[in-house]
Coordinates of C-alpha atoms in Angstrom, one line a residue:
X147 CA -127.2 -58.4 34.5
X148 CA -126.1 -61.9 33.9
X149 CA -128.3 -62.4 31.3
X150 CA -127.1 -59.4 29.4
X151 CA -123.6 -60.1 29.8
X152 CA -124.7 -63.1 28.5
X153 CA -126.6 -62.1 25.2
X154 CA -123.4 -59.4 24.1
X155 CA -121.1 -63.0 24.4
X156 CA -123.8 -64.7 22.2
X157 CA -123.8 -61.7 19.9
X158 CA -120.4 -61.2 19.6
X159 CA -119.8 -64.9 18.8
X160 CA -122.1 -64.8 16.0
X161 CA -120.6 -61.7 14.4
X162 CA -116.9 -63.2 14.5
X163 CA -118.9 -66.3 13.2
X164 CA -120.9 -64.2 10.5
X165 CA -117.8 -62.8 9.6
X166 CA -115.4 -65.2 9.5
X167 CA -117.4 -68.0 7.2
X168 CA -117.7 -66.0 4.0
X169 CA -113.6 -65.7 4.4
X170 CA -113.2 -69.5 4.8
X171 CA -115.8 -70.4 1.9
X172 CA -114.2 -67.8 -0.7
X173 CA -110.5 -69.7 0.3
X174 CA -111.9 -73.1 0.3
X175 CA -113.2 -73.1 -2.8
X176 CA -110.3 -71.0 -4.6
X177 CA -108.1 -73.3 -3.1
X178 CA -110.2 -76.7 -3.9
X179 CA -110.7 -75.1 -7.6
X180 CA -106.7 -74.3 -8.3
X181 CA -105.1 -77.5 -6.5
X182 CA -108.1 -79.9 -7.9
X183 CA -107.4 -78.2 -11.7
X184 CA -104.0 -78.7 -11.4
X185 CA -103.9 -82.4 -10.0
X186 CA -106.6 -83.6 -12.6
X187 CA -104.1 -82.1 -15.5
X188 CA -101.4 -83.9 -14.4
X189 CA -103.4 -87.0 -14.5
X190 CA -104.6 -86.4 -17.7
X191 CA -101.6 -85.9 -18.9
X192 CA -99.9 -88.8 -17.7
X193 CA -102.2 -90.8 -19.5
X194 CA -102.1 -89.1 -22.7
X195 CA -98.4 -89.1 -23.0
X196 CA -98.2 -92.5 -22.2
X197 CA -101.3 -93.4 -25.2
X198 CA -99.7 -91.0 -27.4
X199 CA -96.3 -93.1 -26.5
X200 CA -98.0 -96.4 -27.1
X201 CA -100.0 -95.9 -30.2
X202 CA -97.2 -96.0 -32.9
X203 CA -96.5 -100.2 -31.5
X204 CA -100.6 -101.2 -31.8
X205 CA -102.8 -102.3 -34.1
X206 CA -106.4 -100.4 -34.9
X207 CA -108.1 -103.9 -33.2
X208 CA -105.1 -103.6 -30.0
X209 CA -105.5 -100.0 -29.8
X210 CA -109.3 -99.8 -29.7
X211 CA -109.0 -102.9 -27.6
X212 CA -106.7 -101.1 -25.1
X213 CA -109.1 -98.2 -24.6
X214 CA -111.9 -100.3 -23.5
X215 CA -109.9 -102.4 -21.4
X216 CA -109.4 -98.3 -19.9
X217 CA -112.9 -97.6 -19.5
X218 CA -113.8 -100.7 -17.8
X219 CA -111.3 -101.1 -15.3
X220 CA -110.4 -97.1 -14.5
X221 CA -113.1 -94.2 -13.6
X222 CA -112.5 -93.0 -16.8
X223 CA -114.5 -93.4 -19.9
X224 CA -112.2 -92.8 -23.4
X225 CA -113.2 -93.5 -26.7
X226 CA -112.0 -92.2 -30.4
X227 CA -113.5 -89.1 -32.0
X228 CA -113.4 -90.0 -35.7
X229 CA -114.7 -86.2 -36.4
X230 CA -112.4 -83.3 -35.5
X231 CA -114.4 -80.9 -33.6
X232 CA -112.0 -78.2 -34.7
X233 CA -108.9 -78.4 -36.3
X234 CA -107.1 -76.4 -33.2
X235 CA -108.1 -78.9 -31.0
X236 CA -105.9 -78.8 -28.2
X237 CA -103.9 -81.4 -26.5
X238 CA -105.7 -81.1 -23.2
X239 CA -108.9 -79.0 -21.8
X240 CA -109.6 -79.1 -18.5
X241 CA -112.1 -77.1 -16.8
X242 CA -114.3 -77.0 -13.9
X243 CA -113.1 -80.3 -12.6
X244 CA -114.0 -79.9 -9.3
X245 CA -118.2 -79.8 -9.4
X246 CA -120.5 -82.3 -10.1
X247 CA -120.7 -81.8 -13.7
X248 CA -119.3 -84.5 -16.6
X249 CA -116.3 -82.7 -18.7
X250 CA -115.4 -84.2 -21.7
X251 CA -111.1 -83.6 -22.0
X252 CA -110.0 -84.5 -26.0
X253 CA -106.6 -84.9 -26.7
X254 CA -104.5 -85.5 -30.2
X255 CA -102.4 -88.5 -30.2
X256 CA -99.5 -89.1 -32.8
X257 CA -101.1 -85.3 -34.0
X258 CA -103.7 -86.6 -36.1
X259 CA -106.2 -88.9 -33.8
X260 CA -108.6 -87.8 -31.6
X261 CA -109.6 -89.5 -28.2
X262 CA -111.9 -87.8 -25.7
X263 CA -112.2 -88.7 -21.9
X264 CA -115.1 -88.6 -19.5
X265 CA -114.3 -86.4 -16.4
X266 CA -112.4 -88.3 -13.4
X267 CA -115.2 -89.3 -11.0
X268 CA -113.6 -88.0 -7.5
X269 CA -114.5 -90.6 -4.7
X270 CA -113.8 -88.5 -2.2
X271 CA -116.6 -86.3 -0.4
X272 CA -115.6 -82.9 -1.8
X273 CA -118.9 -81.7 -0.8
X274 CA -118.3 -82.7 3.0
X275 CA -114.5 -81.1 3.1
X276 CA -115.9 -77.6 2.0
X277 CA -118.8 -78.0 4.4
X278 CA -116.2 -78.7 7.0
X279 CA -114.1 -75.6 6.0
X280 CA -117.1 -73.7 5.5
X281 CA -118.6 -74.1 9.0
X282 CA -116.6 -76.2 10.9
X283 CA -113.7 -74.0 10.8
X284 CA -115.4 -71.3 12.1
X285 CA -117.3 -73.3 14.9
X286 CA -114.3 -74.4 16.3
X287 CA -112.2 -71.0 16.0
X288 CA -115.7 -69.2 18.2
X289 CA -115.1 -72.4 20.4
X290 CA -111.6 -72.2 20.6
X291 CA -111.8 -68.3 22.2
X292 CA -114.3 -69.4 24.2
X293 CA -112.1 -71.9 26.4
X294 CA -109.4 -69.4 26.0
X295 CA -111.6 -66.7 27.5
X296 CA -113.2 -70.0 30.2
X297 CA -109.8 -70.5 31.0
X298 CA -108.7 -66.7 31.2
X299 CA -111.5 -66.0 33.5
X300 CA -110.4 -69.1 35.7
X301 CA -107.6 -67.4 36.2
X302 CA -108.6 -64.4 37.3
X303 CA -111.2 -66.6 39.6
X304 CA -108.2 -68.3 40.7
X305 CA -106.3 -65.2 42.1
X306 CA -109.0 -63.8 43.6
X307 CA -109.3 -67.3 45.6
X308 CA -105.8 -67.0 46.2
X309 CA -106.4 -63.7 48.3
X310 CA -109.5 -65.2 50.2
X311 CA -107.4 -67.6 51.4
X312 CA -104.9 -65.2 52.9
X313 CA -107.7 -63.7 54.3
X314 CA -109.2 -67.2 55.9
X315 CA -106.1 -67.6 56.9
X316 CA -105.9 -64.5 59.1
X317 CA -104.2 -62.3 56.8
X318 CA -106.5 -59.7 57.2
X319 CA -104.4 -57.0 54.8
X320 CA -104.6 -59.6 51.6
X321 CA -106.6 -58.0 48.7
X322 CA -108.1 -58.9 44.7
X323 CA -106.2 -57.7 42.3
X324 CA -108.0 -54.4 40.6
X325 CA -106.2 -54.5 37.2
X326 CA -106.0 -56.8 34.3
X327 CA -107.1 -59.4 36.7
X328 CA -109.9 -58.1 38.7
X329 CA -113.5 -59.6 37.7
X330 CA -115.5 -56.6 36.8
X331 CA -116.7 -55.2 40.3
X332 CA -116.6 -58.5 42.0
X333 CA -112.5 -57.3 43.2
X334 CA -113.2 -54.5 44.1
X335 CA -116.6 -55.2 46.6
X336 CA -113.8 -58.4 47.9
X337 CA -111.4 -55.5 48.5
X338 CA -113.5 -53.1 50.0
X339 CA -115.1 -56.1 52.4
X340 CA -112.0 -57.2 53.2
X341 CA -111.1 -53.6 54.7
X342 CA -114.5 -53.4 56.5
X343 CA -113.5 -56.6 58.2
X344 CA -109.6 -55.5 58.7
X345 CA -111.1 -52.6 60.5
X346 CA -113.7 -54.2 62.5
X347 CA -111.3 -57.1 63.5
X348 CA -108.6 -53.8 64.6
X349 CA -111.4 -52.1 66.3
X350 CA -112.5 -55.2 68.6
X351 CA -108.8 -56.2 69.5
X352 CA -107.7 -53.2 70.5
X353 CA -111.3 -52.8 72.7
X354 CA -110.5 -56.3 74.4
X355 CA -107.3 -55.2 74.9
X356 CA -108.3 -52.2 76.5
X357 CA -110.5 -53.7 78.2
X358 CA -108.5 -56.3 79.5
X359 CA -105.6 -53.6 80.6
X360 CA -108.0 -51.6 82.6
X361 CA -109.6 -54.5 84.4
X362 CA -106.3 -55.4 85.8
X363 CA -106.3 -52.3 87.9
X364 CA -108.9 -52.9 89.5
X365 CA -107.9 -56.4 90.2
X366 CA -105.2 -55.9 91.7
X367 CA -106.4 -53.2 93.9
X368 CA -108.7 -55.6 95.4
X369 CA -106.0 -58.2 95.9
X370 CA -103.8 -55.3 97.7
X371 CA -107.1 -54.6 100.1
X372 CA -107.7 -57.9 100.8
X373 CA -104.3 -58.9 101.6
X374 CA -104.3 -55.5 103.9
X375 CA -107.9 -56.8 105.7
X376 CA -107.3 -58.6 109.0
X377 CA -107.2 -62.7 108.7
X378 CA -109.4 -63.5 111.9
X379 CA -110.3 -66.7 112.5
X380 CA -114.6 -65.3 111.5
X381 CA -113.5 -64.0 107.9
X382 CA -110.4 -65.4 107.0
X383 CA -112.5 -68.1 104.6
X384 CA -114.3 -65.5 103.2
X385 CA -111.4 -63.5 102.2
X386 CA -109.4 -66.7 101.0
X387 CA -113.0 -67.1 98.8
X388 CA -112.5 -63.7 97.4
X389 CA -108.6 -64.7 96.7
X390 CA -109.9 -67.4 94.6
X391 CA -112.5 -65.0 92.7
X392 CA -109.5 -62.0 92.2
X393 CA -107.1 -65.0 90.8
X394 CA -109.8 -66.3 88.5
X395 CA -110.4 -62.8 87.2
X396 CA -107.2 -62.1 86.6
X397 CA -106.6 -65.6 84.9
X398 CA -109.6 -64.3 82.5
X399 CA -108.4 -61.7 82.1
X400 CA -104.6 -63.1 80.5
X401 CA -106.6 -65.8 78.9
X402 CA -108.5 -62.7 77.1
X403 CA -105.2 -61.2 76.1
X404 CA -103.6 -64.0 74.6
X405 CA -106.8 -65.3 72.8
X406 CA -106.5 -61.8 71.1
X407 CA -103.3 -62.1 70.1
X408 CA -104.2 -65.7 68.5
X409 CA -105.0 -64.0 65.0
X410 CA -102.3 -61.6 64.9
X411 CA -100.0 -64.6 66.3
X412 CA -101.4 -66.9 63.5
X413 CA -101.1 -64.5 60.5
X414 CA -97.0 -64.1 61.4
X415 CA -96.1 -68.1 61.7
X416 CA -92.4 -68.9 61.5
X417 CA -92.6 -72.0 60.1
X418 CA -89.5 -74.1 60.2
X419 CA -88.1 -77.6 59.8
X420 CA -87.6 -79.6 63.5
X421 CA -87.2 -82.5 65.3
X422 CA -91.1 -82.4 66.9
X423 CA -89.8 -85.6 68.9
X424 CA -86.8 -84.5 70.5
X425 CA -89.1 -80.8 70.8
X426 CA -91.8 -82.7 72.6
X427 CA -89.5 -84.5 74.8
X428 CA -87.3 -81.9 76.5
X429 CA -91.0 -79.5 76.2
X430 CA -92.6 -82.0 78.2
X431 CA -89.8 -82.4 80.9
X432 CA -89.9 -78.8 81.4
X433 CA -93.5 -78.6 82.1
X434 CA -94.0 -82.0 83.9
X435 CA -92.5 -79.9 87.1
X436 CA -95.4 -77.6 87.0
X437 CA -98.4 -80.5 86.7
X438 CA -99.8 -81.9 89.7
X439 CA -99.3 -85.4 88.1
X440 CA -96.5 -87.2 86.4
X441 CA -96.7 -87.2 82.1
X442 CA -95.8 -90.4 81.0
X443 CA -94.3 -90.3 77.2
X444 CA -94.7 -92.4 74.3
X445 CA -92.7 -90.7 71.1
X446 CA -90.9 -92.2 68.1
X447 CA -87.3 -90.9 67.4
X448 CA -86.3 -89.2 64.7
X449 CA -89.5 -87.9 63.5
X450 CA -89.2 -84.5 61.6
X451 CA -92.3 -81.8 61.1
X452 CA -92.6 -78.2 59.4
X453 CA -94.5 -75.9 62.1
X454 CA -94.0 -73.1 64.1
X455 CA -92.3 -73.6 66.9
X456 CA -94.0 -71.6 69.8
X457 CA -97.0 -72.5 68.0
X458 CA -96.6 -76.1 69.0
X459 CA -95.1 -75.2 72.3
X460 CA -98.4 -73.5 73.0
X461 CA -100.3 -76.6 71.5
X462 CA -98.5 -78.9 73.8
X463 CA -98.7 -77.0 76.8
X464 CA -102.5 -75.8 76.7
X465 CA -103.1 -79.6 76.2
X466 CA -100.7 -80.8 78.6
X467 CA -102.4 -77.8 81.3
X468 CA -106.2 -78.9 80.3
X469 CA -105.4 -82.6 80.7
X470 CA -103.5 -82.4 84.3
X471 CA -106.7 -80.5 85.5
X472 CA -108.3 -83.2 85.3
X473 CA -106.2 -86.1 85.6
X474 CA -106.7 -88.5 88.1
X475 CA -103.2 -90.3 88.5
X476 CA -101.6 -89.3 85.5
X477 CA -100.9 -88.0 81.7
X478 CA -100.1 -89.7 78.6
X479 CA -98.3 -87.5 75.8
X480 CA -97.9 -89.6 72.6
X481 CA -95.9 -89.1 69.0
X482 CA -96.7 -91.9 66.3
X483 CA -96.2 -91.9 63.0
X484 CA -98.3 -93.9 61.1
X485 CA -97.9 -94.0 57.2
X486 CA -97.3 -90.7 56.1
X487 CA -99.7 -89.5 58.9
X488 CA -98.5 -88.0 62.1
X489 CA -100.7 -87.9 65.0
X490 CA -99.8 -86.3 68.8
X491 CA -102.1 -87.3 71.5
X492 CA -102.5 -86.2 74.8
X493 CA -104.9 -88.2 77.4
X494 CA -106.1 -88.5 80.5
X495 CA -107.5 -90.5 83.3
X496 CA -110.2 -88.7 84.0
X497 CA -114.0 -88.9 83.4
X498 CA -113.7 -87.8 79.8
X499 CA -116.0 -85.8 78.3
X500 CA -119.4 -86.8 76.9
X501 CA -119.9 -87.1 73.0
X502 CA -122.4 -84.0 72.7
X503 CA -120.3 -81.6 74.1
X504 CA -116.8 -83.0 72.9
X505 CA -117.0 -79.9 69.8
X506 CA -118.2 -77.3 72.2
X507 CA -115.4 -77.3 74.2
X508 CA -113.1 -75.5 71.4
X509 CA -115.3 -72.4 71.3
X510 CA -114.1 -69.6 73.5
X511 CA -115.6 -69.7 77.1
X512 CA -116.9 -72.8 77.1
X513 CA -116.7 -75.2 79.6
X514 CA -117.5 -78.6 80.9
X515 CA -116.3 -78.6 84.7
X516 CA -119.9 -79.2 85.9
X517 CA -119.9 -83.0 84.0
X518 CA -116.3 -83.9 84.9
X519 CA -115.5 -82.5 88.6
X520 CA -118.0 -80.5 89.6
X521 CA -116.1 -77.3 89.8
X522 CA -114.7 -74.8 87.5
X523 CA -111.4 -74.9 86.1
X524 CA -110.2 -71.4 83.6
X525 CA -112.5 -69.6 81.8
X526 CA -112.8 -71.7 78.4
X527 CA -110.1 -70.4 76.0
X528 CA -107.2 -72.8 76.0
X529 CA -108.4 -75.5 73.6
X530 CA -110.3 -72.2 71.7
X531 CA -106.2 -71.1 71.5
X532 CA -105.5 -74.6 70.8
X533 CA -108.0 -75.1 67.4
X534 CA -106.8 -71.5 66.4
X535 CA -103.4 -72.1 66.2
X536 CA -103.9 -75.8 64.5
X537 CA -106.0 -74.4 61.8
X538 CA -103.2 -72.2 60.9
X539 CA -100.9 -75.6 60.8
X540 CA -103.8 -76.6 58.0
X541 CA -104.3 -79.6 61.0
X542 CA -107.1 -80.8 63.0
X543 CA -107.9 -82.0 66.5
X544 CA -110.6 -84.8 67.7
X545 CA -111.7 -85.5 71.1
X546 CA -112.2 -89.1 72.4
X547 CA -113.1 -91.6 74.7
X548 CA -109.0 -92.4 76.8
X549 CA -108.2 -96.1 76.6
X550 CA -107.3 -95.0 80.1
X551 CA -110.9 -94.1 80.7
X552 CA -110.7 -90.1 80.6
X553 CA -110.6 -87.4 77.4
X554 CA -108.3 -88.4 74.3
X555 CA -107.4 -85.6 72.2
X556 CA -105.9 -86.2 69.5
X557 CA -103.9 -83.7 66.8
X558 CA -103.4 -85.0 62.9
X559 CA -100.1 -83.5 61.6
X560 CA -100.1 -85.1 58.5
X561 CA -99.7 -81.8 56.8
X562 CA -96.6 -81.1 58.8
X563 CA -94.8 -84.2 58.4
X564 CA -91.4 -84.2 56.7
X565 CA -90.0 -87.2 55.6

């Protein structure tokens, strides 16, 4: 197909070329003719009147002495005619001046005296300008609609990138445009892929969701039992045990629900202009009292970022959650500003988490309890929440080795930052 789309271009170039070169030719050489006639007649003619004006002052032996001294040092050749070749000889003849071809021009001076001159010998490459006109011209007219048509179709290639990044972005209802803009079918495949997918993603969140709603039921109707079953001294470990199970499942089960809202969440950002220091400061206070260790703060003043607010808030406190599980003693939360790049840490001093696992732990349900305390803490989606709602923030998020021995993680805001 490409190959045929390719061949009509080729052909269609030629034709315009085809046609367009006998046009330029036939002007070219009207124009050359006329403008060339007319400037070699005017030469002619200023050097006839000013012979015909100098003859009556010279001598035969000055007069033929001036015309050599013209043939030697001009690119014309004159000499007397002592013979008339016609007695209506007229005062100048040019004719086909422009071609290769020697012209003899006579001319009558003081009415009576004949002097003929050779043709001017034109320096310039006439040849070369025509050729230019002739195919040059025409070459660079077909290569002219070319980049107009490169550039037109750059366009449209550019809108159509425009709505794939609405759609990368979680904008599931952008489309291609289908009119003057759309790229033969190539819009309207984008279009009808980008439905599928708007579908399928519908589909699968409200199935979670439903999911999620009717699990909590049951849930909750084995909490009720269990709190109604009699706490003897032989079971009351195994029903605290099953406490533990219910509270996970039901912490799975919220973790679920918002990690389905994540997209929908991402693809309606408020994004606004604040003071992410003074945010992160009175943020932190109000979470410290629900951490089981103290967060110590390290934050520059004054320093201002573009991002959604919750979104940050959520940021913060999935961070500030994941860190405290793990925590030893305590949790450093950091704002610096370094350049124009903006970078929020948050570490612990806990084991840390090994190098070969360090990306696994953003993708949803994936833990690494077993390598730092032996036990599980949630079910894997904060930091899957976390990445989500940075990539929306066009920002990033790298896992370390702490400086106080457990897991550095550390968000570049750079993209955010307002000066």
């Amino acid at each position: 197909m490409l190959l045929i789309r390719f061949a009509v271009k080729s052909l269609i170039f030629i034709l315009i070329f085809l046609t367009i070169n006998p046009l330029l030719t036939s002007l070219a050489t009207d124009y050359f003719s006329t403008e060339l006639k007319q400037d070699v007649e005017l030469d002619y003619r200023a050097y006839i009147y000013a012979l015909d004006a100098a003859r009556p002052a010279l001598s035969n032996e000055q007069w033929l002495a001036l015309l050599k001294r013209i043939s030697e040092q001009s690119n014309l050749t004159v000499k007397t005619i002592s013979t008339p070749a016609s007695e209506q000889t007229q005062t100048i003849l040019v004719e086909n001046v422009h071609d290769g071809n020697l012209q003899a021009v006579t001319a009558k001076i003081q009415g009576n005296e004949l002097i003929q001159f050779s043709a001017f010998r034109v320096k310039d490459n006439v040849e070369t300008i025509l050729f230019f006109i002739q195919y040059g011209l025409p070459l660079g007219l077909i290569l002219f609609l070319f980049l107009l048509h490169t550039l037109w179709l750059q366009y449209r290639l550019f809108r159509l990138e425009l709505a794939s990044k609405l759609i990368a972005k979680g904008q599931l209802s952008g489309r291609a445009d289908t009119g003057l803009f759309a790229i033969g079918r190539v819009n309207e495949t984008f279009n009808h892929m980008a439905e599928k997918l708007e579908r399928l993603f519908a589909q699968q969140r409200h199935m979670i969701r439903a999911i999620s709603h009717e699990l909590k039921t049951p849930i909750f109707r084995l909490q009720l039992k269990l709190e109604l079953l009699d706490k003897s001294s032989n079971n009351e470990k195994l029903i605290y045990e099953l406490f533990e199970e219910c509270d996970e499942l039901d912490t799975l089960v919220h973790e679920i629900l918002e990690y389905s809202k994540v997209e929908q969440f991402s693809s309606s950002l408020n994004f606004t202009e604040i003071n992410l220091s003074n945010s992160l400061q009175n943020y932190a206070k109000s979470i410290e009292k629900y951490c089981n260790h103290p967060i110590i703060l390290d934050v520059q003043q004054s320093i201002f970022a573009r991002v959604d607010n919750a979104g940050i808030k959520r940021v913060i406190h999935n961070l500030v959650v994941n860190a405290d599980k793990y925590a030893v003693e305590q949790i450093h939360v950091s704002l610096l500003r370094q350049g124009r790049r903006l970078l929020l840490t948050v570490e612990d001093d806990g084991i840390g988490i090994a190098k070969g696992k360090r990306e696994l732990v953003f993708q949803p349900f994936y833990t690494v309890d077993e390598s730092r305390t032996g036990k599980r803490h949630g079910v894997g989606l904060g930091l899957a929440i976390v990445k989500e709602i940075l990539s929306s923030h066009d920002a990033n998020v790298k896992i370390s080795k702490s400086q106080f021995g457990g897991a550095c993680l550390t968000i570049d805001l750079s993209s955010c930052f307002v000066e």
